[in-house]
XYZ file of C-alpha atoms in Angstrom:
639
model
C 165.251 121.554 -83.362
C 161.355 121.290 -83.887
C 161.243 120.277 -80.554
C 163.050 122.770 -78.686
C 161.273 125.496 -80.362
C 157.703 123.803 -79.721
C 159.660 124.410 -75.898
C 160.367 127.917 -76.381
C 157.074 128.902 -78.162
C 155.602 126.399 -74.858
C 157.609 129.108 -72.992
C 156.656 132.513 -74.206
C 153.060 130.947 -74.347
C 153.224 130.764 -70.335
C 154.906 134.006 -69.942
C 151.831 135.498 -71.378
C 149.643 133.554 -69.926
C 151.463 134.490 -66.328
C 151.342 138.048 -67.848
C 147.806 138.257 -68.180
C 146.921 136.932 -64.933
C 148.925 139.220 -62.928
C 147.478 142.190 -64.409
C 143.701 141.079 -64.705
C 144.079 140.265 -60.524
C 145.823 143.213 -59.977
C 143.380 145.475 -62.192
C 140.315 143.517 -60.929
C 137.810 146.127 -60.065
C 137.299 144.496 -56.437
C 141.001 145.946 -55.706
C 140.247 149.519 -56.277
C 140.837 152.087 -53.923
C 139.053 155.390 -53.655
C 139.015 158.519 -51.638
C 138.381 158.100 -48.053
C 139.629 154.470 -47.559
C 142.182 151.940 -46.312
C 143.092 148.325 -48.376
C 140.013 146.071 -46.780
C 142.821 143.030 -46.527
C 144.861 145.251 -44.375
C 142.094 146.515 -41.968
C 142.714 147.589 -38.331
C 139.944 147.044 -36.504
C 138.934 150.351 -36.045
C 140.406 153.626 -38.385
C 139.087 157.037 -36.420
C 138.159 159.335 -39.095
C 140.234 162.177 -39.854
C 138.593 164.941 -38.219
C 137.250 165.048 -34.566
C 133.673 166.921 -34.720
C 133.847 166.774 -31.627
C 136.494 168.934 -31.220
C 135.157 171.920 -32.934
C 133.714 174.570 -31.288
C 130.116 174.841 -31.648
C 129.181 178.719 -33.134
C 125.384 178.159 -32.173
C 125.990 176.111 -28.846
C 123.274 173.988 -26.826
C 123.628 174.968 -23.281
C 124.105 172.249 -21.189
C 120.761 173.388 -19.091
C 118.885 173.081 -22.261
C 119.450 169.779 -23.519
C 116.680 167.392 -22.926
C 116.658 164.538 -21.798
C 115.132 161.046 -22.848
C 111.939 160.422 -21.349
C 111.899 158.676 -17.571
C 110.674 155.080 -16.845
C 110.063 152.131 -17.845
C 108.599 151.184 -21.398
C 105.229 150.912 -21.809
C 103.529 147.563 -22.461
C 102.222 148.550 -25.403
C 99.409 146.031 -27.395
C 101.140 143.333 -29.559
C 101.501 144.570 -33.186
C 102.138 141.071 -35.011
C 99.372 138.342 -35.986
C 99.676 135.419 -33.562
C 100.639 133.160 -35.820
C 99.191 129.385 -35.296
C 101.198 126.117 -36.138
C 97.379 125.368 -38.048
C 98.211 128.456 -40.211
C 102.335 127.434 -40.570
C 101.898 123.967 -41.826
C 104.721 121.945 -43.450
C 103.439 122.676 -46.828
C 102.685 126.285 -46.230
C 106.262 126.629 -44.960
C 107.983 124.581 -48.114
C 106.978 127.076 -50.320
C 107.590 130.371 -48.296
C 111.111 128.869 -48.024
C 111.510 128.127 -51.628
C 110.596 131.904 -52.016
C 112.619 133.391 -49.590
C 115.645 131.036 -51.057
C 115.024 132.914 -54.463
C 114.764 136.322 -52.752
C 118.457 135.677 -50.974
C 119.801 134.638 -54.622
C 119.284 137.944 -56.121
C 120.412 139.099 -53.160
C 123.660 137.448 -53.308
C 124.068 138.176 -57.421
C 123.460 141.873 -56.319
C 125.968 142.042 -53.598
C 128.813 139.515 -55.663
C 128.486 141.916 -58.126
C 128.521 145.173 -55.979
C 131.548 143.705 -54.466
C 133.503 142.346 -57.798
C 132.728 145.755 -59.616
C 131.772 148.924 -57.069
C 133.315 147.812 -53.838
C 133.480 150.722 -51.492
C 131.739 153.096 -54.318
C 127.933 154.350 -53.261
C 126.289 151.943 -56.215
C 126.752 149.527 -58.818
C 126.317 150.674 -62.351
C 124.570 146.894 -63.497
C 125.235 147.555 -67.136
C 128.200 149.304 -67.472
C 129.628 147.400 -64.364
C 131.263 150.101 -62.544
C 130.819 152.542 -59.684
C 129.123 155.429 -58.728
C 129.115 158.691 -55.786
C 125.840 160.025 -55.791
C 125.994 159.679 -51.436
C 129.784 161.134 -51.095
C 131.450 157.948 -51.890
C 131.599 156.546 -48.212
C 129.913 153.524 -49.728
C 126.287 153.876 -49.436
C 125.750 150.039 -50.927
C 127.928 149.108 -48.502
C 126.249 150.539 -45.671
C 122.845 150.421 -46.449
C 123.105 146.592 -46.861
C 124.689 145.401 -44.040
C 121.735 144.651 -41.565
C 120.118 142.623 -45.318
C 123.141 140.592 -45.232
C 123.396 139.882 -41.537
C 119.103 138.963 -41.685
C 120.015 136.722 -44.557
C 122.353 135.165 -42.961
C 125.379 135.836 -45.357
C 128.036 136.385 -42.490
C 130.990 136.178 -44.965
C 130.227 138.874 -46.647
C 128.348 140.805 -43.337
C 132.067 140.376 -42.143
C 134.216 141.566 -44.680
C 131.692 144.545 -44.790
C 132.045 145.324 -40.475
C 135.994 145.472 -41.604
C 135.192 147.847 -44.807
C 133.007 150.120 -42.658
C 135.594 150.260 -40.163
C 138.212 152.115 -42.456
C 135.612 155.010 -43.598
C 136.951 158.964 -42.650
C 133.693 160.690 -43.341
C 136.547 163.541 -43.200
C 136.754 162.249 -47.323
C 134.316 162.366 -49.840
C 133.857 161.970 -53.124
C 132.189 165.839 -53.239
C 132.451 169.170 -51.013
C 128.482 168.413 -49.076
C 126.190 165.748 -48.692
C 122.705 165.458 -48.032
C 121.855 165.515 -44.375
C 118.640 163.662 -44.825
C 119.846 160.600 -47.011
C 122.889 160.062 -44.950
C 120.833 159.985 -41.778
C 118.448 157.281 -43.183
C 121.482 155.467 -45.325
C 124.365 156.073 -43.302
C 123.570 156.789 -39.858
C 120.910 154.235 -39.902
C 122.598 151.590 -41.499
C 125.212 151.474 -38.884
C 122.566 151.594 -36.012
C 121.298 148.782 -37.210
C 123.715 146.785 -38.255
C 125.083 147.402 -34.643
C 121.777 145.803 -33.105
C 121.409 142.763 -34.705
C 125.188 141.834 -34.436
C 126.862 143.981 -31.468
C 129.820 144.785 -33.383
C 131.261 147.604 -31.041
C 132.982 149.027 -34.376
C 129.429 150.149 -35.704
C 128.664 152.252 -33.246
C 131.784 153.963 -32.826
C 131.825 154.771 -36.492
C 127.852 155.352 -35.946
C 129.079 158.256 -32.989
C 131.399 159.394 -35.538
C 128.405 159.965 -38.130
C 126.703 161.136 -35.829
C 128.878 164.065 -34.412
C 129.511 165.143 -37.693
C 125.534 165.368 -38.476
C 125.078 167.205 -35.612
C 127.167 169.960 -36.733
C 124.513 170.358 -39.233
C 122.183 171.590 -36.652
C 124.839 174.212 -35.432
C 123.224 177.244 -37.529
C 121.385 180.752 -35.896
C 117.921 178.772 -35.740
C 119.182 175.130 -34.802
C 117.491 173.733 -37.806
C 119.307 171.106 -40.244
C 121.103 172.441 -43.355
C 119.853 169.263 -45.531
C 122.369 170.706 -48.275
C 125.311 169.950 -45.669
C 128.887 171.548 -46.645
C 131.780 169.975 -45.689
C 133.808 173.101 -44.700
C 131.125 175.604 -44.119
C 130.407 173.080 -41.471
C 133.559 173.021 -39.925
C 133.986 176.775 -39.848
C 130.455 177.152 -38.329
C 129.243 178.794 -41.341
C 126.177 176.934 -41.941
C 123.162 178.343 -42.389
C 119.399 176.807 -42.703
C 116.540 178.468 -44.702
C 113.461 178.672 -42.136
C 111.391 176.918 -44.208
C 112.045 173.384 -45.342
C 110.498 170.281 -46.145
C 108.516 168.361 -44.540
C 110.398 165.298 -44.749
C 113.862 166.876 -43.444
C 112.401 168.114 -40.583
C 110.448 165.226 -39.246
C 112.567 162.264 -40.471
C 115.789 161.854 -37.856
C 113.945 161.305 -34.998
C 114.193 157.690 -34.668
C 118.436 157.520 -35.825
C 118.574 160.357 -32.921
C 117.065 159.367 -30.328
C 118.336 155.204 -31.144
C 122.234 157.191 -30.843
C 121.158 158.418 -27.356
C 119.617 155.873 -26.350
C 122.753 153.576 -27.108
C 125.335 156.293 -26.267
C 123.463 158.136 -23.129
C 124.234 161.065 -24.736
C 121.472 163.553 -24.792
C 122.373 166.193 -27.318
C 121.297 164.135 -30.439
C 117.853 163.226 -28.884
C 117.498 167.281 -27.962
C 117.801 168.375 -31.944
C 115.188 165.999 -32.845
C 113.091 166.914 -29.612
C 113.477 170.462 -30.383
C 111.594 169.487 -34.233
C 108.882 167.313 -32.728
C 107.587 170.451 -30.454
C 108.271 173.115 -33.204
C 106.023 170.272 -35.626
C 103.201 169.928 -32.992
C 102.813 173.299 -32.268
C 102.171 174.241 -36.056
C 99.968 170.617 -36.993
C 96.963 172.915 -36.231
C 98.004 175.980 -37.761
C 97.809 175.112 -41.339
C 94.896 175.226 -43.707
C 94.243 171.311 -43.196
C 94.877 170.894 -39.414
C 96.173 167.729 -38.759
C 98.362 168.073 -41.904
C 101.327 169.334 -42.566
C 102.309 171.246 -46.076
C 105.089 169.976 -48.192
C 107.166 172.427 -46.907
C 106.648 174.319 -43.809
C 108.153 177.333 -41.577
C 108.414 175.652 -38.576
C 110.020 179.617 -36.886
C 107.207 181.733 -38.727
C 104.583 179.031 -39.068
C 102.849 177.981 -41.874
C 101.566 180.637 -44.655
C 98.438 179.834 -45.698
C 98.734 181.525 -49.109
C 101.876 179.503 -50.130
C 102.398 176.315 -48.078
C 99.136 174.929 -50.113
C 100.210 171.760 -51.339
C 99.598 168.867 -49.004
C 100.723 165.109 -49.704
C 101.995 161.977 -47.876
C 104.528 161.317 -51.293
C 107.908 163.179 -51.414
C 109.304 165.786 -49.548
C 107.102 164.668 -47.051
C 106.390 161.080 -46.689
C 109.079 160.003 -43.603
C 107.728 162.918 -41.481
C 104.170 160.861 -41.129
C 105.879 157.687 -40.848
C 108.185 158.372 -38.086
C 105.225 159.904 -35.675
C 104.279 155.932 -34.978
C 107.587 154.815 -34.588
C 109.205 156.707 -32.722
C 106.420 156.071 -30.120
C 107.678 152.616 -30.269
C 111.624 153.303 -29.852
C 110.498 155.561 -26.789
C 108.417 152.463 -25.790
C 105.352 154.742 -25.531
C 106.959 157.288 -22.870
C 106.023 160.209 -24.942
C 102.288 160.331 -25.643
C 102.491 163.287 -27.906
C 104.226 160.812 -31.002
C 100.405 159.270 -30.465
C 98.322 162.353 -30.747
C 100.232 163.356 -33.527
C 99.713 160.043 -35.595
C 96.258 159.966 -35.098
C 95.984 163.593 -36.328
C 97.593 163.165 -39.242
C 96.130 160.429 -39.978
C 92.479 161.169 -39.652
C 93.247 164.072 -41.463
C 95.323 162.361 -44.667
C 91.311 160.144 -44.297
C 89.591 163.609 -44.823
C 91.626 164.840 -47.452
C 94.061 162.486 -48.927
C 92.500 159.249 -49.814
C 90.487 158.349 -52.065
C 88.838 155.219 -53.731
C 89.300 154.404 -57.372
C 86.508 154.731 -60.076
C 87.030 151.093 -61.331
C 85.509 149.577 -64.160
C 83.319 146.298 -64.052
C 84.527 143.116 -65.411
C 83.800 143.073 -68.476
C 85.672 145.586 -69.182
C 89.462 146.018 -69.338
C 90.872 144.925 -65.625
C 93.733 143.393 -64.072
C 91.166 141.140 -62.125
C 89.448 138.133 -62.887
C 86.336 138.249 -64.824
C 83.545 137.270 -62.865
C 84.884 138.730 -59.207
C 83.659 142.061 -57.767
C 86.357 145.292 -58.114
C 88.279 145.129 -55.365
C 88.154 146.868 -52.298
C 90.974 149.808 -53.085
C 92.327 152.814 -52.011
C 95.182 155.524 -53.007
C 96.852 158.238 -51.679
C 96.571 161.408 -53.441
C 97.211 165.280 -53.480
C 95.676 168.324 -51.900
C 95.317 171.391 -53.297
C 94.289 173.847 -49.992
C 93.815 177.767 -50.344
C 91.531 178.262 -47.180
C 91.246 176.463 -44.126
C 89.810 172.943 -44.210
C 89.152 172.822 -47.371
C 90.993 170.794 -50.555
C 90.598 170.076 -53.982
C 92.063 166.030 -54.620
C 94.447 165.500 -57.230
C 94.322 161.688 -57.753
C 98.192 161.727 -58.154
C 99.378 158.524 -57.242
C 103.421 158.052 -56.447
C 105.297 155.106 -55.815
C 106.590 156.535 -52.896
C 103.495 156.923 -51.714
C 102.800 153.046 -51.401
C 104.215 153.030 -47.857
C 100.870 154.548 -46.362
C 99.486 151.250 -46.383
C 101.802 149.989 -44.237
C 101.873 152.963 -42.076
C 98.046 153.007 -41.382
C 97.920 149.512 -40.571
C 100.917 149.675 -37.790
C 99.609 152.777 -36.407
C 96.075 151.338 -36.281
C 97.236 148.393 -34.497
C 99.502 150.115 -32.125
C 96.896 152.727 -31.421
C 93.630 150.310 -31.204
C 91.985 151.848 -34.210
C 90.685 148.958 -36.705
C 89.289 151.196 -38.821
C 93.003 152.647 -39.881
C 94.196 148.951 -40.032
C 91.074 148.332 -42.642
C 92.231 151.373 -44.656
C 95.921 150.482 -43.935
C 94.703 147.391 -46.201
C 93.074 148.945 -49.240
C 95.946 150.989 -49.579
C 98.153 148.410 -49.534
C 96.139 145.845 -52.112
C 95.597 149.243 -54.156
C 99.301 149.435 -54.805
C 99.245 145.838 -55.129
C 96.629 146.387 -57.860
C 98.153 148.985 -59.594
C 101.055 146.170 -59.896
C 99.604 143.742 -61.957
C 97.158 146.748 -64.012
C 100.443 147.122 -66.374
C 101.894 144.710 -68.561
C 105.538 144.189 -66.526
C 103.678 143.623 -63.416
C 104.999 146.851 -62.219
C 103.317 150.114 -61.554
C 105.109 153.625 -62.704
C 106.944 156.162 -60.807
C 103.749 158.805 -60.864
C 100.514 158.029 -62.664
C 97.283 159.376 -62.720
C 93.558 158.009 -62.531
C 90.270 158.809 -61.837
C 88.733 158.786 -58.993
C 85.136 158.140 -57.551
C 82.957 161.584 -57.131
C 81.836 162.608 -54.419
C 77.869 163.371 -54.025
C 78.779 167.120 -53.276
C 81.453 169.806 -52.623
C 81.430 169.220 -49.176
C 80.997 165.796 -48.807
C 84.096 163.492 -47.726
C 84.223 160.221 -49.255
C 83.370 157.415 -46.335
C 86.474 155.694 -47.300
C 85.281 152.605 -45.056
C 82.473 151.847 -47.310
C 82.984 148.313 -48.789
C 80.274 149.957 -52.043
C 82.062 150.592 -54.856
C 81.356 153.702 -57.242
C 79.286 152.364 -60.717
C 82.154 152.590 -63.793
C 81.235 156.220 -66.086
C 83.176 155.337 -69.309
C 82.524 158.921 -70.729
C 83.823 160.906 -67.703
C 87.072 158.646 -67.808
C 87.458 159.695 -71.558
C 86.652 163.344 -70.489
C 89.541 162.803 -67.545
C 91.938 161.259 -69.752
C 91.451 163.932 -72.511
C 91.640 166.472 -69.677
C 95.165 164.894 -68.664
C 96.249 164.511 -72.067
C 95.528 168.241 -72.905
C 97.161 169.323 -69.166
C 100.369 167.566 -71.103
C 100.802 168.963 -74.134
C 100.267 172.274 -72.628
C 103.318 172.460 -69.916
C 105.909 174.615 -70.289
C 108.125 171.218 -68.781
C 107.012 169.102 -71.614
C 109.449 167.963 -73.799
C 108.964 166.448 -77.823
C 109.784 163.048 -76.079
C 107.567 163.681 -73.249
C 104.708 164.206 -75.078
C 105.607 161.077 -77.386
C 106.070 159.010 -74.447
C 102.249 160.392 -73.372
C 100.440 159.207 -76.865
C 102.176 155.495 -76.593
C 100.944 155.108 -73.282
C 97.595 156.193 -73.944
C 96.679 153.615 -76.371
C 98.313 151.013 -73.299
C 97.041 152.756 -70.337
C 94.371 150.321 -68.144
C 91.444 151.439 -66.955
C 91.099 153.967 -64.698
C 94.285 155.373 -65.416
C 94.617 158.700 -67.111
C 98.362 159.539 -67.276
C 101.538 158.418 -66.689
C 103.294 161.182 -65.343
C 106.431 159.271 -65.177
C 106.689 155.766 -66.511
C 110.077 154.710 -64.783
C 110.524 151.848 -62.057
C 113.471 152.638 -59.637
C 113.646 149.023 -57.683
C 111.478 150.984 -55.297
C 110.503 149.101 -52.073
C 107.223 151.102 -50.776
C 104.385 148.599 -52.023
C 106.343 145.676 -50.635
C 106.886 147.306 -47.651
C 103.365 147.689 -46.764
C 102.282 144.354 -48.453
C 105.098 143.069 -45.208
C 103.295 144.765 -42.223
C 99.942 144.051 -43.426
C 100.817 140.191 -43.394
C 102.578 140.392 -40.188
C 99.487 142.040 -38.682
C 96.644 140.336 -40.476
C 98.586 137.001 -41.485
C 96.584 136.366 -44.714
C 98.060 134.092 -46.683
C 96.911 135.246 -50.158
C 99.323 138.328 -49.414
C 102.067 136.028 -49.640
C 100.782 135.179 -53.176
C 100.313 138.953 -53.704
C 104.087 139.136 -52.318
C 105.794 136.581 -55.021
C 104.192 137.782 -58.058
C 105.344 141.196 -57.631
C 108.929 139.508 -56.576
C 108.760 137.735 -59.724
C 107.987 140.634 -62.076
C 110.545 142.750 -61.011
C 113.113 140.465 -61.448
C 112.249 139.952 -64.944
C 111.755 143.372 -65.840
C 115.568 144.145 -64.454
C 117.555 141.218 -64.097
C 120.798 141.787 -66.110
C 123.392 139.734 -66.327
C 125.371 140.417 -63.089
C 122.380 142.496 -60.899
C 119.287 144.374 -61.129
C 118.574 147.866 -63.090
C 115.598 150.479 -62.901
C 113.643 150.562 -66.054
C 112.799 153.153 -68.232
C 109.670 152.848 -68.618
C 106.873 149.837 -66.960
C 105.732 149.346 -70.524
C 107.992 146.997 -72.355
C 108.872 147.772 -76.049
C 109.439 145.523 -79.326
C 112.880 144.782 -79.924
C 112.115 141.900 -82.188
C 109.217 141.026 -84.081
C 106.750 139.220 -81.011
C 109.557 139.942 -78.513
C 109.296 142.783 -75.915
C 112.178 144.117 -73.519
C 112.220 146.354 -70.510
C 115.015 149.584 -71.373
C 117.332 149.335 -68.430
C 118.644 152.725 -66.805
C 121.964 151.017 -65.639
C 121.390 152.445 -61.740
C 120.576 149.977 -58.764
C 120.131 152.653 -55.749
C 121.610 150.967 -52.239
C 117.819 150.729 -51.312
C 117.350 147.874 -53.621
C 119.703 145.524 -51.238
C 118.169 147.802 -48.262
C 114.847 147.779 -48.411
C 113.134 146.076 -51.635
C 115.432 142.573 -51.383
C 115.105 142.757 -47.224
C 110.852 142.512 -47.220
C 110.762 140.201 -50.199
C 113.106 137.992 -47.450
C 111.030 139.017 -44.830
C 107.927 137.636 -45.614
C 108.890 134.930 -46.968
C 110.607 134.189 -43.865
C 109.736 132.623 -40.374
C 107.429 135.394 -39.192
C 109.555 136.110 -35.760
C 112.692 136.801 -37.842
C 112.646 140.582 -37.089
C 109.242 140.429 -35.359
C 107.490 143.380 -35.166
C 106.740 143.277 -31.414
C 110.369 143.611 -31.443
C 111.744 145.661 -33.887
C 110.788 149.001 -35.710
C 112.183 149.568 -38.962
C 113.281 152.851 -40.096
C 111.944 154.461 -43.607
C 115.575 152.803 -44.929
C 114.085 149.410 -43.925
C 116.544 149.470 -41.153
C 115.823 147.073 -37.631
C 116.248 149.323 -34.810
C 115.862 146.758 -31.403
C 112.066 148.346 -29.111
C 112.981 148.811 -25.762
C 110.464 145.946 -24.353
C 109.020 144.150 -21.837
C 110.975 141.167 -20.675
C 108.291 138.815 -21.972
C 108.433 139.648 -25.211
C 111.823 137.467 -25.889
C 114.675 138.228 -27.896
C 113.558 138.851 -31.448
C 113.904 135.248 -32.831
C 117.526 135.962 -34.185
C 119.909 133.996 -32.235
């Protein structure tokens, strides 16, 4: 008797067990389903969306005689933007450890994407903490999308494949809310796909890429032909839409290159025409505003620009992608359309004059993140500019995170364009970032902070930005700045009780020449790796490599959790026990951590012709589109 009901307890034991199994696989948050999508396991090859944009009448129609038409010819041989990399300079040893590095890279990689896949699959993000997902793209999958070139470079063609079948079943007829944001899903979306569909030739990105694509274009169907960036779904489709004037900078000037890449592929002309139709209505106002060469924030690219409003000038938010995309779209059209060219070196000669500026930095015995003993080094940042009459600006030493791409910007633009002096500044904006890392104690630098910078000898003087001199260290006018900033705090009608908390902690914390921390958070942001990239591909110092893993290595610290990566509240760490400090995670990993961040940490770690820059140009998503090329220049080093 014992023994049979040892048998039957044996029984109902494995029942359970059974039980639990079934319903954990079935519940498993890798088998969800969510608006807009088909069972990945039971994938046709291709799933049209739901709704042909195609079909719909355009309200504000092109005429055929008006669309333009990509330029004639054959590319340009245009100079050779990489360092020619020696076998002397990629030695065995040398080699070992990039290797090592990039192998650690392609982990977190991998424990990002497992996780994405295990606990968000087909969602726009991973929540790392909470472990679930998240729309803030209209839940077509933004991680999903946004990754799939990173997975392909690294080589991960399991998962790149399972992905291709994912992105196959997406109606961008259903999302998770009633508009999107044209700008993000140009550079997320549209990009992603374009990409993804030049380093692999999967025929199934670009029709879903068309698809995208026709559906974006509807957001250019309004009374002016300029994008409604606040896109809705069914104003859209009645031909309701309408777009304010005025916009910013960064909507306007950032779809050129996912444009004209979807004619180009397609030989359709109407995409390249909307983007066309921006560049002109851009270069006919980059002289009209009260810093020619510059563009405001926001601009009124029908009216023009209004000098008594459009006074705030910047190459951080809003505006950013616009300056970026000048140089590379000159390389997509393989240097057919000079104008990209002028622009660039506008702008940039302009963002020189008014822009820049070179750190007051304190000598070594003094509080630094750099070796006693060695000279300050040779820095820049990107600021503000406050304009109220033509050609002239007050500097606000406002330094963004997003701003750390100029760097990389100058330096490809200087090489393209055979000016060494931007590729010299290109580099002390890039080591400033760099510099700014390792000032705070994560080895991370904030979101928006403050410091001071050198003075100039007069009002009308512009810094010479070029000279290697630095300015002598003042320690009263930096405690007459930081009061200043402090004060500027306490007394916004924005500040908050916490704010202002925040503010006094970081002050007794804050290196020198910092004044403020306008906002203390780290977002897995990719900009000062980005340009810390191009500047080794162009320069191929080694010590950037150095530069490279340190910062690799404090990020990971500061937001590894257990199954991914988080932003952080704040770059300072606090006590959470007695001689133990801890980063305060924010339980968001944006698709651009797999995108962009994780992709140049692989990158330059890598061999230097995997995604060469003679043969690729990356869009501001970190996205590969393929140069139209001479012959010569080979195949990318891919295959």
């Amino acid at each position: 008797m014992t023994f049979l009901a040892s048998g039957r307890r044996l029984q109902r034991l494995l029942l359970l067990v059974v039980f639990f199994l079934v319903f954990g696989y079935l519940s498993y948050p890798s088998l969800s389903r969510s608006q807009g999508w088909r069972d990945a396991e039971a994938y046709e090859e291709y799933v049209p969306t739901s709704f042909n944009w195609t079909s719909r009448p355009m309200k504000n129609p092109i005429p055929e005689s008006s669309l333009i038409q990509l330029p004639e010819g054959q590319p340009r041989e245009l100079p050779r933007i990489q360092h020619a990399f020696t076998q002397d300079e990629l030695d065995k040893a040398h080699n070992e450890t990039q290797f090592q590095r990039r192998d650690a890279v392609r982990k977190a990689a991998q424990k990002s994407w497992k996780s994405y896949r295990a606990f968000a699959w087909r969602r726009d993000e991973l929540t790392p903490e909470s472990l679930r997902g998240k729309d803030s793209f209209a839940g077509w999958g933004a991680t999903l999308v946004d990754s799939l070139d990173t997975l392909w470079i690294m080589g991960l063609r399991v998962e790149f494949d399972e992905a291709v079948r994912a992105v196959g079943t997406i109606d961008w007829n259903k999302a998770s809310s009633s508009y999107c944001s044209l700008f993000e899903t140009n550079i997320r979306y549209l990009g992603g796909l374009l990409s993804a569909y030049d380093l692999s030739g999967q025929e199934i990105l670009l029709k879903k890429a068309v698809e995208l694509g026709d559906m974006l274009f509807a957001g250019f169907d309004t009374p002016n032909h300029l994008p409604a960036n606040s896109y809705n779904f069914k104003r859209a489709k009645d031909g309701k839409l309408t777009a304010s004037s005025r916009q910013s900078l960064a909507v306007l000037g950032s779809m050129s290159m996912e444009f004209t890449r979807l004619s180009q592929l397609t030989g359709d002309p109407k995409y390249y025409t909307i983007v066309e139709q921006l560049k002109r209505g851009l270069e006919k106002t980059q002289d009209q505003t009260n810093l020619p060469g510059l563009w405001p924030k926001y601009i009124d690219l029908i009216k023009g620009p209004r000098p008594t409003s459009d006074t705030l000038f910047t190459l951080g938010a809003q505006a950013d992608s616009a300056y970026e995309y000048l140089s590379k779209t000159y390389l997509l059209l393989g240097g057919l359309d000079p104008s990209y060219k002028t622009m660039h070196i506008k702008a940039m000669d302009a963002a020189i004059k008014h822009l820049l500026f070179r750190p007051m930095l304190p000598s070594d015995d003094d509080d630094t993140p750099y070796e006693t003993g060695s000279p300050p080094p040779d820095i820049l940042f990107s600021g503000n500019a406050v304009s109220h009459e033509r050609d002239k600006s007050n500097l606000q030493p406002r330094v963004q995170h997003l701003g750390c791409f100029a760097g990389g910007m100058f330096a490809l633009g200087g090489r393209l364009f055979d000016r060494p002096d931007h590729v010299e500044i290109g580099e002390q904006l890039a080591r400033g970032c760099a510099w700014a890392y390792e000032a705070f104690s994560t080895g991370i630098m904030p979101e928006v902070s403050e410091l001071v910078p050198c003075e100039k000898k007069d009002d009308t003087e512009q810094q010479d930005l070029n000279q290697h001199q630095q300015c002598p260290w003042n320690e009263t006018r930096y405690r007459i700045e930081k009061k200043k900033a402090a004060a500027l705090s306490k007394s916004s009608s924005n500040s908050t009780p916490k704010d202002i908390n925040n503010e006094d902690e970081h002050k007794k914390t804050l290196p020198k020449p910092f004044t403020k921390i306008s906002d203390p958070r780290y977002f897995l942001r990719p900009e000062a790796i980005e340009s810390i990239f191009i500047l080794y591909r162009i320069t191929g110092k080694k010590d950037l490599l150095d530069i490279a893993w340190r910062m690799f290595s404090a990020i990971t610290k500061a937001t590894e959790t257990k199954f991914a990566f988080s932003a952080i509240e704040d770059v300072h760490p606090v006590a959470t026990y007695p001689g133990l400090q801890q980063t305060v995670k924010m339980d968001s990993m944006e698709s651009f951590w797999l995108a962009e961040t994780l992709k140049y940490f692989y990158l330059i770690f890598s061999d230097e012709q995997k995604i060469s820059l003679n043969e690729w140009v990356l869009n501001t998503e970190a996205h590969p589109f393929r140069r139209p090329k001479p012959e010569e220049y080979g195949s990318g080093g891919l295959e």
